[in-house]
Short mmCIF file of C-alpha atoms in Angstrom, two decimals:
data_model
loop_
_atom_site.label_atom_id
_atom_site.label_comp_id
_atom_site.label_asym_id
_atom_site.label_seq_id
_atom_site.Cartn_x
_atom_site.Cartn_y
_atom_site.Cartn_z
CA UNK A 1 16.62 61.04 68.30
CA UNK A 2 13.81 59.89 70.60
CA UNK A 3 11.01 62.40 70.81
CA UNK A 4 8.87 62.90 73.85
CA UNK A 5 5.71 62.70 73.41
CA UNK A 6 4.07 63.71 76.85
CA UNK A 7 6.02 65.64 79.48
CA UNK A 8 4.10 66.20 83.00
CA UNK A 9 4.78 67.42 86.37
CA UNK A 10 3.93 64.62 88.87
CA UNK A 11 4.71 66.44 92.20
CA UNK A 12 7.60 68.78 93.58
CA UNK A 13 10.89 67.91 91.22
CA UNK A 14 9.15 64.95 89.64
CA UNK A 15 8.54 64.90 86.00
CA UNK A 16 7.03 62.07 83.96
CA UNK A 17 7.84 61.46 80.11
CA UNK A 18 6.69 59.40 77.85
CA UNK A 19 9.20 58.19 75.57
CA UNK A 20 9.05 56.96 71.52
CA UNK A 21 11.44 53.89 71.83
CA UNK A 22 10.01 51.49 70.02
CA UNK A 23 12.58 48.81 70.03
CA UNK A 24 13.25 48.86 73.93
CA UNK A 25 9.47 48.98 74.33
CA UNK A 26 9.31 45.78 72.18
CA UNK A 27 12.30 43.65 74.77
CA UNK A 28 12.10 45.53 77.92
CA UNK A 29 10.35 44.11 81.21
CA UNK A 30 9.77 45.53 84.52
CA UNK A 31 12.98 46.29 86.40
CA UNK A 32 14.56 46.85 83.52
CA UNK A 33 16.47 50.76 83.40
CA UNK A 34 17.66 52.66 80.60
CA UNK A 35 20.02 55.30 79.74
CA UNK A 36 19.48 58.34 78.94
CA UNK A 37 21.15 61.32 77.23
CA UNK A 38 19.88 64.35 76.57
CA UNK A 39 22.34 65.77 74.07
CA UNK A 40 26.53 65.69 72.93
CA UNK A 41 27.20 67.01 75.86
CA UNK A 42 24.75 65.51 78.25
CA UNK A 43 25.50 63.32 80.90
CA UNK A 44 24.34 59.65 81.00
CA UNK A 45 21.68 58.90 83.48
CA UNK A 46 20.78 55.83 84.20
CA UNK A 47 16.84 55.58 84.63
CA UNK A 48 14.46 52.80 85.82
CA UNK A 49 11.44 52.02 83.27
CA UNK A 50 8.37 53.05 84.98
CA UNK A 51 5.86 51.69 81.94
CA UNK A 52 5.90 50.39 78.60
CA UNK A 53 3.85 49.66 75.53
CA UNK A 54 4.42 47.58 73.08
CA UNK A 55 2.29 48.81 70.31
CA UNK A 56 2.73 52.01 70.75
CA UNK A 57 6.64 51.53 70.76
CA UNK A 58 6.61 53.94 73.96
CA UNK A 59 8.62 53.86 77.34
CA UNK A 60 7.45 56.11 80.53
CA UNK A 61 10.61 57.31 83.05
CA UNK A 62 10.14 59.48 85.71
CA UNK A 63 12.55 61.83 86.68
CA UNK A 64 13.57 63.45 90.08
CA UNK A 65 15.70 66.72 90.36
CA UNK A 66 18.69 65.90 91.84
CA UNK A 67 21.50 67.93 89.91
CA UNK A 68 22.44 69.66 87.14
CA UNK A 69 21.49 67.25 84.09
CA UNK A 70 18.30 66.54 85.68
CA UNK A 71 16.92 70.30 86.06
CA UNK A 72 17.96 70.83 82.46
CA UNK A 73 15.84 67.43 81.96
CA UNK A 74 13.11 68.71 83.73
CA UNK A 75 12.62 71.53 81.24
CA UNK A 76 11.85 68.93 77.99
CA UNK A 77 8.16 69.33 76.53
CA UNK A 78 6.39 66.92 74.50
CA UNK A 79 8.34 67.04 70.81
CA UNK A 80 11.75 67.86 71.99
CA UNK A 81 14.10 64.53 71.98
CA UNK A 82 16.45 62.60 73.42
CA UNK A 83 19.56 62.06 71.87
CA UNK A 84 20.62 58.58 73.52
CA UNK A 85 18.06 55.72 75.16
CA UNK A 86 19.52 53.11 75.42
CA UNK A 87 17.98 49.59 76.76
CA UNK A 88 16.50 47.20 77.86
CA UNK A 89 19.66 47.44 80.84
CA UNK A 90 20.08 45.35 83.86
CA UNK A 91 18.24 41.98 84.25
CA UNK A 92 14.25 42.05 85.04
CA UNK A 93 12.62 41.09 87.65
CA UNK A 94 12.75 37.17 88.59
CA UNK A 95 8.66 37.36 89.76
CA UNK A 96 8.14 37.40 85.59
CA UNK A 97 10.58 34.16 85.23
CA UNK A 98 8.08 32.55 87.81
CA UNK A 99 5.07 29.94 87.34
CA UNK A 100 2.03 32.04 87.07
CA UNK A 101 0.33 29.41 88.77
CA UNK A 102 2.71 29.08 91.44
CA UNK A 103 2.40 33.23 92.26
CA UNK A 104 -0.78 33.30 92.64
CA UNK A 105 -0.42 31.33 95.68
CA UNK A 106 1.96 33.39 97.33
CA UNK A 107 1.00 36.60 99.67
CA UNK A 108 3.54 38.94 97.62
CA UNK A 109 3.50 42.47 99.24
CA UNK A 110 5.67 46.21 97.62
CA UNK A 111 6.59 48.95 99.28
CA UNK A 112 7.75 51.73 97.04
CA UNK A 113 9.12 54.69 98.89
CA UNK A 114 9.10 58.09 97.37
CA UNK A 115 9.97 57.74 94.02
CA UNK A 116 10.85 53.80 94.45
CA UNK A 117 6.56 54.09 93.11
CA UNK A 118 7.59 54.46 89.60
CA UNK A 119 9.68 50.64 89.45
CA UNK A 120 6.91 49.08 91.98
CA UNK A 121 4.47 50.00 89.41
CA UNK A 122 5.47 47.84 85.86
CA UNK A 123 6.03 44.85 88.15
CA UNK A 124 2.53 44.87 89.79
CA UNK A 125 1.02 46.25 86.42
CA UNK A 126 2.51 42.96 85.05
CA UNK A 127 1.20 40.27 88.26
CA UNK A 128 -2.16 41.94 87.48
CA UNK A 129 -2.20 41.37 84.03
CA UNK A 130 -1.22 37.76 84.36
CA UNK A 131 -4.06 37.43 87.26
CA UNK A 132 -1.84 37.93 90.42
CA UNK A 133 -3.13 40.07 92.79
CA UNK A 134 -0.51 41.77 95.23
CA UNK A 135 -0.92 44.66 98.34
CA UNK A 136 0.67 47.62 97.48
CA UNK A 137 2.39 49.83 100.31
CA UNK A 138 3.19 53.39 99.27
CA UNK A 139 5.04 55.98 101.11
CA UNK A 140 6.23 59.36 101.13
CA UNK A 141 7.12 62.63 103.68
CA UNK A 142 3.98 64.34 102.61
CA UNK A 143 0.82 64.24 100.50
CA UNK A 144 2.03 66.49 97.50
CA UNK A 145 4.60 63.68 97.07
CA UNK A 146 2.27 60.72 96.45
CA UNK A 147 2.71 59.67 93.03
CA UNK A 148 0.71 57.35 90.45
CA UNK A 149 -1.95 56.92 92.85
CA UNK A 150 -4.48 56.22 91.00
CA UNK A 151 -2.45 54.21 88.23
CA UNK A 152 -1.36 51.97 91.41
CA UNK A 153 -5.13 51.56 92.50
CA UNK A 154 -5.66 50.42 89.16
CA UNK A 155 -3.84 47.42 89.16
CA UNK A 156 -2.89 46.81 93.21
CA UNK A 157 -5.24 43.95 94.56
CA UNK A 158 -5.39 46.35 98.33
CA UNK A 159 -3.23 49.81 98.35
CA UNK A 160 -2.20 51.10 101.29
CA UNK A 161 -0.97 54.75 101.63
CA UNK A 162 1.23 56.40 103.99
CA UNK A 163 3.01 59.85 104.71
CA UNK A 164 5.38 60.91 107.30
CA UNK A 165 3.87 63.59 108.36
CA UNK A 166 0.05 62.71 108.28
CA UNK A 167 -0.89 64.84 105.94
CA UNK A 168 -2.64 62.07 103.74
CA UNK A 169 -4.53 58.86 104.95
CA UNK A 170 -2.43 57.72 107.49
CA UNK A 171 0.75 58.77 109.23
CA UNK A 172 3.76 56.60 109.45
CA UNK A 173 6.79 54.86 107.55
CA UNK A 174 5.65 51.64 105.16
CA UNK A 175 7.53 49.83 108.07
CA UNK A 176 4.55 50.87 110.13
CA UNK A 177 2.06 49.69 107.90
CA UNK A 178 3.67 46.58 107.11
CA UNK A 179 3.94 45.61 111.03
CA UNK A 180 -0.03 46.93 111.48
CA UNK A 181 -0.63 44.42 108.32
CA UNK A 182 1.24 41.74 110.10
CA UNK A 183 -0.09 42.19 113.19
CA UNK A 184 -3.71 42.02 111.85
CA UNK A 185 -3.25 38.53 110.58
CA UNK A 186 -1.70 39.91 107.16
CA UNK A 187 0.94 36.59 106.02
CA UNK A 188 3.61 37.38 103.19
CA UNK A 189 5.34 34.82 101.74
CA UNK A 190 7.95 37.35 99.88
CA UNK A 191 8.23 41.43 100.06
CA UNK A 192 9.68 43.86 97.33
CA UNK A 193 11.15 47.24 98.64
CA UNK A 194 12.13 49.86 96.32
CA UNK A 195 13.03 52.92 97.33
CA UNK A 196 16.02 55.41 99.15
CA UNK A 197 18.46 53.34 100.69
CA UNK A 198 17.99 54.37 103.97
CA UNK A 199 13.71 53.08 103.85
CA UNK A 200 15.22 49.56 102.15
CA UNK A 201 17.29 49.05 104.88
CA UNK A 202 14.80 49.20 107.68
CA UNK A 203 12.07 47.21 105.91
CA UNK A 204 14.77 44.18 105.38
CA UNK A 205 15.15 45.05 109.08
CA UNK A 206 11.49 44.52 109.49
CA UNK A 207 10.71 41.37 107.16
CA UNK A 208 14.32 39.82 108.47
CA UNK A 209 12.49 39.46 111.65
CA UNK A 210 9.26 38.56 110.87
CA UNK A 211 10.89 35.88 108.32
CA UNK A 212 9.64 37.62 104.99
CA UNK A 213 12.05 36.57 102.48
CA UNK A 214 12.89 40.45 100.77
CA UNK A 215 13.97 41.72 97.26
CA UNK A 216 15.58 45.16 96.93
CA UNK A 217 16.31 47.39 94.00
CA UNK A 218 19.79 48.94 94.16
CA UNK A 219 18.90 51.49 91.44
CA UNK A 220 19.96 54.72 94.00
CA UNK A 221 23.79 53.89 93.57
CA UNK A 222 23.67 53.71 90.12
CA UNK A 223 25.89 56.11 88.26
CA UNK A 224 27.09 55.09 84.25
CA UNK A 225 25.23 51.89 84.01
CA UNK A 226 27.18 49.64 82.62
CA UNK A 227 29.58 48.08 85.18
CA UNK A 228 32.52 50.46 84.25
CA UNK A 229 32.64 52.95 87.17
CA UNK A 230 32.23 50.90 89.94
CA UNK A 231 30.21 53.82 91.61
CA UNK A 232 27.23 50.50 92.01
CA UNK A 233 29.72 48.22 93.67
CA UNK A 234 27.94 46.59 96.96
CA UNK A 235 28.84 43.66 99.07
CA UNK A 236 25.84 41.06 98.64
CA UNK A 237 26.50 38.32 101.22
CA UNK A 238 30.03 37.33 100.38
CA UNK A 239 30.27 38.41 97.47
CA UNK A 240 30.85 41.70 95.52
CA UNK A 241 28.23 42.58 92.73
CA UNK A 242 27.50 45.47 90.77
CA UNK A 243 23.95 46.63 90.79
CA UNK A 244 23.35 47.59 87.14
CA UNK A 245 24.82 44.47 85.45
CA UNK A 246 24.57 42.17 88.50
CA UNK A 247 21.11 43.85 89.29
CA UNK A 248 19.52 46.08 90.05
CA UNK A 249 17.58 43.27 92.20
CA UNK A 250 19.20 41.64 95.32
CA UNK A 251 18.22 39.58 98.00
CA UNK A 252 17.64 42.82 100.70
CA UNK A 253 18.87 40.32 103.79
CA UNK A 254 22.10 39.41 102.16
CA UNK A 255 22.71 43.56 101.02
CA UNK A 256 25.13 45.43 102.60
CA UNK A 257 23.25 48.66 103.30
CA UNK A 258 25.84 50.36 105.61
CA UNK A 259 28.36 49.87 103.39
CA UNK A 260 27.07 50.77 100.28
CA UNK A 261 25.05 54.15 101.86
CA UNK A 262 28.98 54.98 103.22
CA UNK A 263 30.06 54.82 99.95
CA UNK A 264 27.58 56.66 97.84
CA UNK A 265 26.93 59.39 100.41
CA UNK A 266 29.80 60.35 103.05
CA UNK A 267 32.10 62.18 100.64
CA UNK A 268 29.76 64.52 98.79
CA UNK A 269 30.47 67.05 101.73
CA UNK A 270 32.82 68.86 102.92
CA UNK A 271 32.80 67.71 106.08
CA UNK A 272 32.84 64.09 105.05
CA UNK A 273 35.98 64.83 103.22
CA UNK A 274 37.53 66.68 106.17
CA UNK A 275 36.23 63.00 108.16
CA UNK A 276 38.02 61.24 105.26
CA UNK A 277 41.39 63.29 105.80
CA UNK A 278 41.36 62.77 109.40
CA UNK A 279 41.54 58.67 109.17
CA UNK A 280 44.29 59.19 106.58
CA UNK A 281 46.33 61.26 108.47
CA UNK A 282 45.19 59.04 111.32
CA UNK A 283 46.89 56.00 109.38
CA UNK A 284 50.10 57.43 108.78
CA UNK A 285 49.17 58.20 105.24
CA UNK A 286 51.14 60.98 103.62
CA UNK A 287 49.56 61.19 100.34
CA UNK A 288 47.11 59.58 98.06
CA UNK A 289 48.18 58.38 94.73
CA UNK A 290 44.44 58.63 92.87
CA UNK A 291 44.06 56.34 89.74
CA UNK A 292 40.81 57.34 87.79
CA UNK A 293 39.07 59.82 85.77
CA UNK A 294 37.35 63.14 85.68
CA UNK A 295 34.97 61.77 89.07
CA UNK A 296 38.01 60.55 90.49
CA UNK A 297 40.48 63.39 89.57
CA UNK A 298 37.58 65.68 91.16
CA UNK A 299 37.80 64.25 94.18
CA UNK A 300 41.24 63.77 94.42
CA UNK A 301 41.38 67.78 93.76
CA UNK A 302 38.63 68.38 96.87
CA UNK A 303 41.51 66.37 99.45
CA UNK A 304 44.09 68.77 97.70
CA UNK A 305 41.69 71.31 98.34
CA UNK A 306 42.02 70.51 102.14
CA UNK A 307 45.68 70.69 102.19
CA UNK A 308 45.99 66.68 101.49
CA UNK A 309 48.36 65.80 99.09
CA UNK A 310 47.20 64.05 96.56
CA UNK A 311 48.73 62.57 93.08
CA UNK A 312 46.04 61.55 90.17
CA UNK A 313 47.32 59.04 87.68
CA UNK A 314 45.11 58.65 84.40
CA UNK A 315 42.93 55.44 84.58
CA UNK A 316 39.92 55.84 82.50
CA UNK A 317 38.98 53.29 79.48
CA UNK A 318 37.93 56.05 77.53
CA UNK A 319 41.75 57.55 77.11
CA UNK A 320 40.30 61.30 77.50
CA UNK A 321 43.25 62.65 79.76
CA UNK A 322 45.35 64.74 78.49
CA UNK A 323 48.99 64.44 78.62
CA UNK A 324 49.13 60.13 78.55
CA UNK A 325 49.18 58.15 74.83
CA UNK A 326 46.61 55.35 76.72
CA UNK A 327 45.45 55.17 80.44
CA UNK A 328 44.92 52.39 82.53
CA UNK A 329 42.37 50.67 81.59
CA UNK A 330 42.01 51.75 77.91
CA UNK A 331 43.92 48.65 76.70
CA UNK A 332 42.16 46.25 78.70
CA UNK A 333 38.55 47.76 77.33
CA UNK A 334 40.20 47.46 73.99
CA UNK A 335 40.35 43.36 74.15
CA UNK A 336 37.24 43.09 75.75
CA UNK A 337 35.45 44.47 72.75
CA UNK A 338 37.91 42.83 70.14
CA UNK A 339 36.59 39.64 71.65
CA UNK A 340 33.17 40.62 71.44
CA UNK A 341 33.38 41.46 67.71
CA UNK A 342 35.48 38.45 67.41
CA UNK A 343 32.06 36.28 68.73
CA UNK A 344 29.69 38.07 66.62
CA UNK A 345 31.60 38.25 63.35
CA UNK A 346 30.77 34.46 62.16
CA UNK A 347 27.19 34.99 63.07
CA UNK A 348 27.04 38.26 61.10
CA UNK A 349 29.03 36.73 58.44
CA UNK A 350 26.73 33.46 57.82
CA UNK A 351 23.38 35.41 57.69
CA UNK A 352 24.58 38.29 55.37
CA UNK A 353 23.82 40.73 58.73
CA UNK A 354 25.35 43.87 59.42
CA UNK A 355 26.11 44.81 62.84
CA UNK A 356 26.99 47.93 64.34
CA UNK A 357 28.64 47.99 67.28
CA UNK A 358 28.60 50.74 69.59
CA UNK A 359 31.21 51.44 72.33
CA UNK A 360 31.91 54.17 75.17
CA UNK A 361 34.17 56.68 75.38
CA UNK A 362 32.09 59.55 75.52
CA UNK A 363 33.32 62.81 73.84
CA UNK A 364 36.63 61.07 72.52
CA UNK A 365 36.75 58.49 70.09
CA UNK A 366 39.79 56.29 70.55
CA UNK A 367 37.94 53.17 71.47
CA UNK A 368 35.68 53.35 68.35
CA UNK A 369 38.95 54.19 66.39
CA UNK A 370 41.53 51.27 68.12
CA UNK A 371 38.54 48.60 68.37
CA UNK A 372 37.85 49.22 64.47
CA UNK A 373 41.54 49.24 63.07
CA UNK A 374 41.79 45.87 64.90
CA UNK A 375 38.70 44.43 64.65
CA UNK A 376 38.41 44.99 60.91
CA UNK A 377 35.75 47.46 60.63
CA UNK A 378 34.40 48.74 57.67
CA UNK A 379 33.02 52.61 58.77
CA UNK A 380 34.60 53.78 62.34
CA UNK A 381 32.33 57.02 63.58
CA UNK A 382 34.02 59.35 66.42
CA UNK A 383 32.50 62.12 68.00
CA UNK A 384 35.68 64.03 66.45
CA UNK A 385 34.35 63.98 63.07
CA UNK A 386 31.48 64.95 61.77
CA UNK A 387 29.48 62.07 59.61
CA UNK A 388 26.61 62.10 57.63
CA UNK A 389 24.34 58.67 57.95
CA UNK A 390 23.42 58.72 54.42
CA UNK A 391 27.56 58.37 54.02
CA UNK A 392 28.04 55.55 55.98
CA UNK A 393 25.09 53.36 53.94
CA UNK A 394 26.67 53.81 50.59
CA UNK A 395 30.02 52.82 51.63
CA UNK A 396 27.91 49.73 52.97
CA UNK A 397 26.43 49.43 49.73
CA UNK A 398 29.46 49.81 47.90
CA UNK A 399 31.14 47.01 50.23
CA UNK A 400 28.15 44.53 49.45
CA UNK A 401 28.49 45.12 45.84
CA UNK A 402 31.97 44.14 46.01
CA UNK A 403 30.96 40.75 47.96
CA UNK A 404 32.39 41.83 51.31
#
């Protein structure tokens, strides 16, 4: 379990939490996410790292209402836990694989929209500590929905504050203030924009045509965090990437915002879906043979709901549909992690190391169970059976004694 040890209410449906995760504290870096489960029967949310420390083996997240999982979240007081956090995810931000020296010639200017604050703020905490001063652009509709202010004065070389409506320092989008800032005599040799996909869009817009080369964070579209779902799948340039193993950073002028704001947003209404049966039918399309899993069988089930026809056929690695001995997709997960045990096994072997390797699957266990029979393991835990820890180290013990 990973107990929280400060729980506070930043603005409207925006909590902060302070973490004890002491080994993602000790190998995360900013833009770094983690995932996050609350309990058994939680959902896994993928979450972008908002602060760390080190010797205090803690990790701050911020979290914004936007469903379910997340008002139950919202409810957690310093000294309940997490069940899952899992991390460092996703690959940091390439400013920290930079010469110090040569950053602190470059004009480097964020704009963090809404809650795109919390990721701005680790990666200018972390050019300030290493002597880089940046200018800070934060925006939001109104004033009740500024966040970390004053943590972001702390560590921004010139912050600059903005609100839709006016109702705090200035009014205006961080497009605005970036043009005024340009305009003035302001030169930036590279921008970061994180925030809703609609803001990111416009400011690579913006900096496309003022010739400010422009790094986005593609954290919105995440949904499982690993790669799996496909729910993070963009077009970047020509190429397809996935934002949470590819990512979540991508150069903004080569990201296909259209595309990827069609994708995460159109069908989530009804009258997106009714839009969505009307090209079918448009196409000549009698029916829709739906390969997936619960998301997919959902929204096959909303067409059907229309009058669409629509057949679902079981395609989910974790082989939790009923009625199929293995869906597509569970074998093919099943070599993938053969071969990574199959990599790690000399290693483990020639240092006397035990590993434990942890798959997904969720509430069923048949990848744990199908990866261990085959890849030798010595203790296989599903969520199907209850285990006791103090169980599975004296079979351990027991193995070691008998020079396995």
């Amino acid at each position: 379990m990973y107990k929280i040890l400060k729980a506070e209410k930043l603005a409207e449906k925006i909590f902060l939490m302070d973490v004890e995760a002491p080994r993602v504290a000790k190998h995360c870096e900013p833009g770094q996410f983690v995932i996050v489960k609350m309990d058994d029967l939680g959902e896994r949310i993928p979450l972008t790292i908002c602060d760390y420390d080190r010797e205090a083996g803690t990790i701050t997240i911020v979290v914004q209402i936007v469903g379910a999982s997340t008002e139950k979240m919202s409810h957690l007081k310093a000294g309940d836990a997490f069940e899952d956090f899992v991390g460092p995810l996703g690959c940091p931000s390439e400013l920290i694989s930079k010469d110090i020296e040569q950053l602190k010639k470059m004009n480097i200017v964020f704009i963090a929209g809404g809650l795109g604050t919390a990721p701005v703020y680790p990666q200018v905490k972390w050019m300030h500590e290493h002597g880089v001063d940046v200018d800070v652009i934060v925006g939001a509709k109104n004033k009740e929905l500024i966040i970390l202010e004053e943590e972001m004065k702390a560590v921004a070389g010139n912050l600059y504050i903005t609100t839709d409506d006016g109702s705090y320092v200035r009014k205006g989008m961080g497009t605005d203030v970036l043009k005024d800032l340009v305009a003035e005599g302001k030169h930036y040799d590279l921008c970061v924009a994180i925030g809703p996909m609609i803001m990111m869009k416009f400011v690579c817009l913006l900096t496309k045509e003022l010739g400010i080369p422009t790094i986005v964070s593609m954290n919105p579209i995440m949904v499982d965090g690993t790669g799996m779902c496909g729910a993070c799948r963009l077009k970047v340039g020509d190429e397809i990437k996935f934002a949470c193993v590819d990512g979540p950073e991508f150069d903004g002028h080569l990201v296909d915002f259209d595309q990827a704001m069609k994708r995460s947003a159109m069908y989530r209404t009804e009258e997106g879906r009714a839009i969505g049966v009307k090209v079918l039918k448009k196409y000549g399309i009698d029916c829709l043979v739906v390969i997936g899993g619960d998301g997919s069988f959902n929204g096959a089930q909303k067409l059907s709901d229309l009058g669409f026809p629509a057949i679902g056929i079981p395609g989910t690695i974790d082989n939790d549909l009923a009625y199929t001995d293995y869906t597509i997709g569970f074998d093919t997960t099943q070599n993938t992690i053969i071969d990574a045990i199959g990599k790690i096994r000399d290693t483990s072997s020639s240092h006397e190391r035990v590993n434990i390797i942890e798959v997904m699957g969720r509430h069923c266990g048949d990848l744990a169970l199908y990866a261990g029979l085959a890849g030798g393991a010595e203790t296989v835990i599903v969520p199907e059976v209850d285990f006791k820890v103090e169980d599975v180290c004296n079979k351990l013990k027991t193995t070691q004694k008998r020079g396995k």
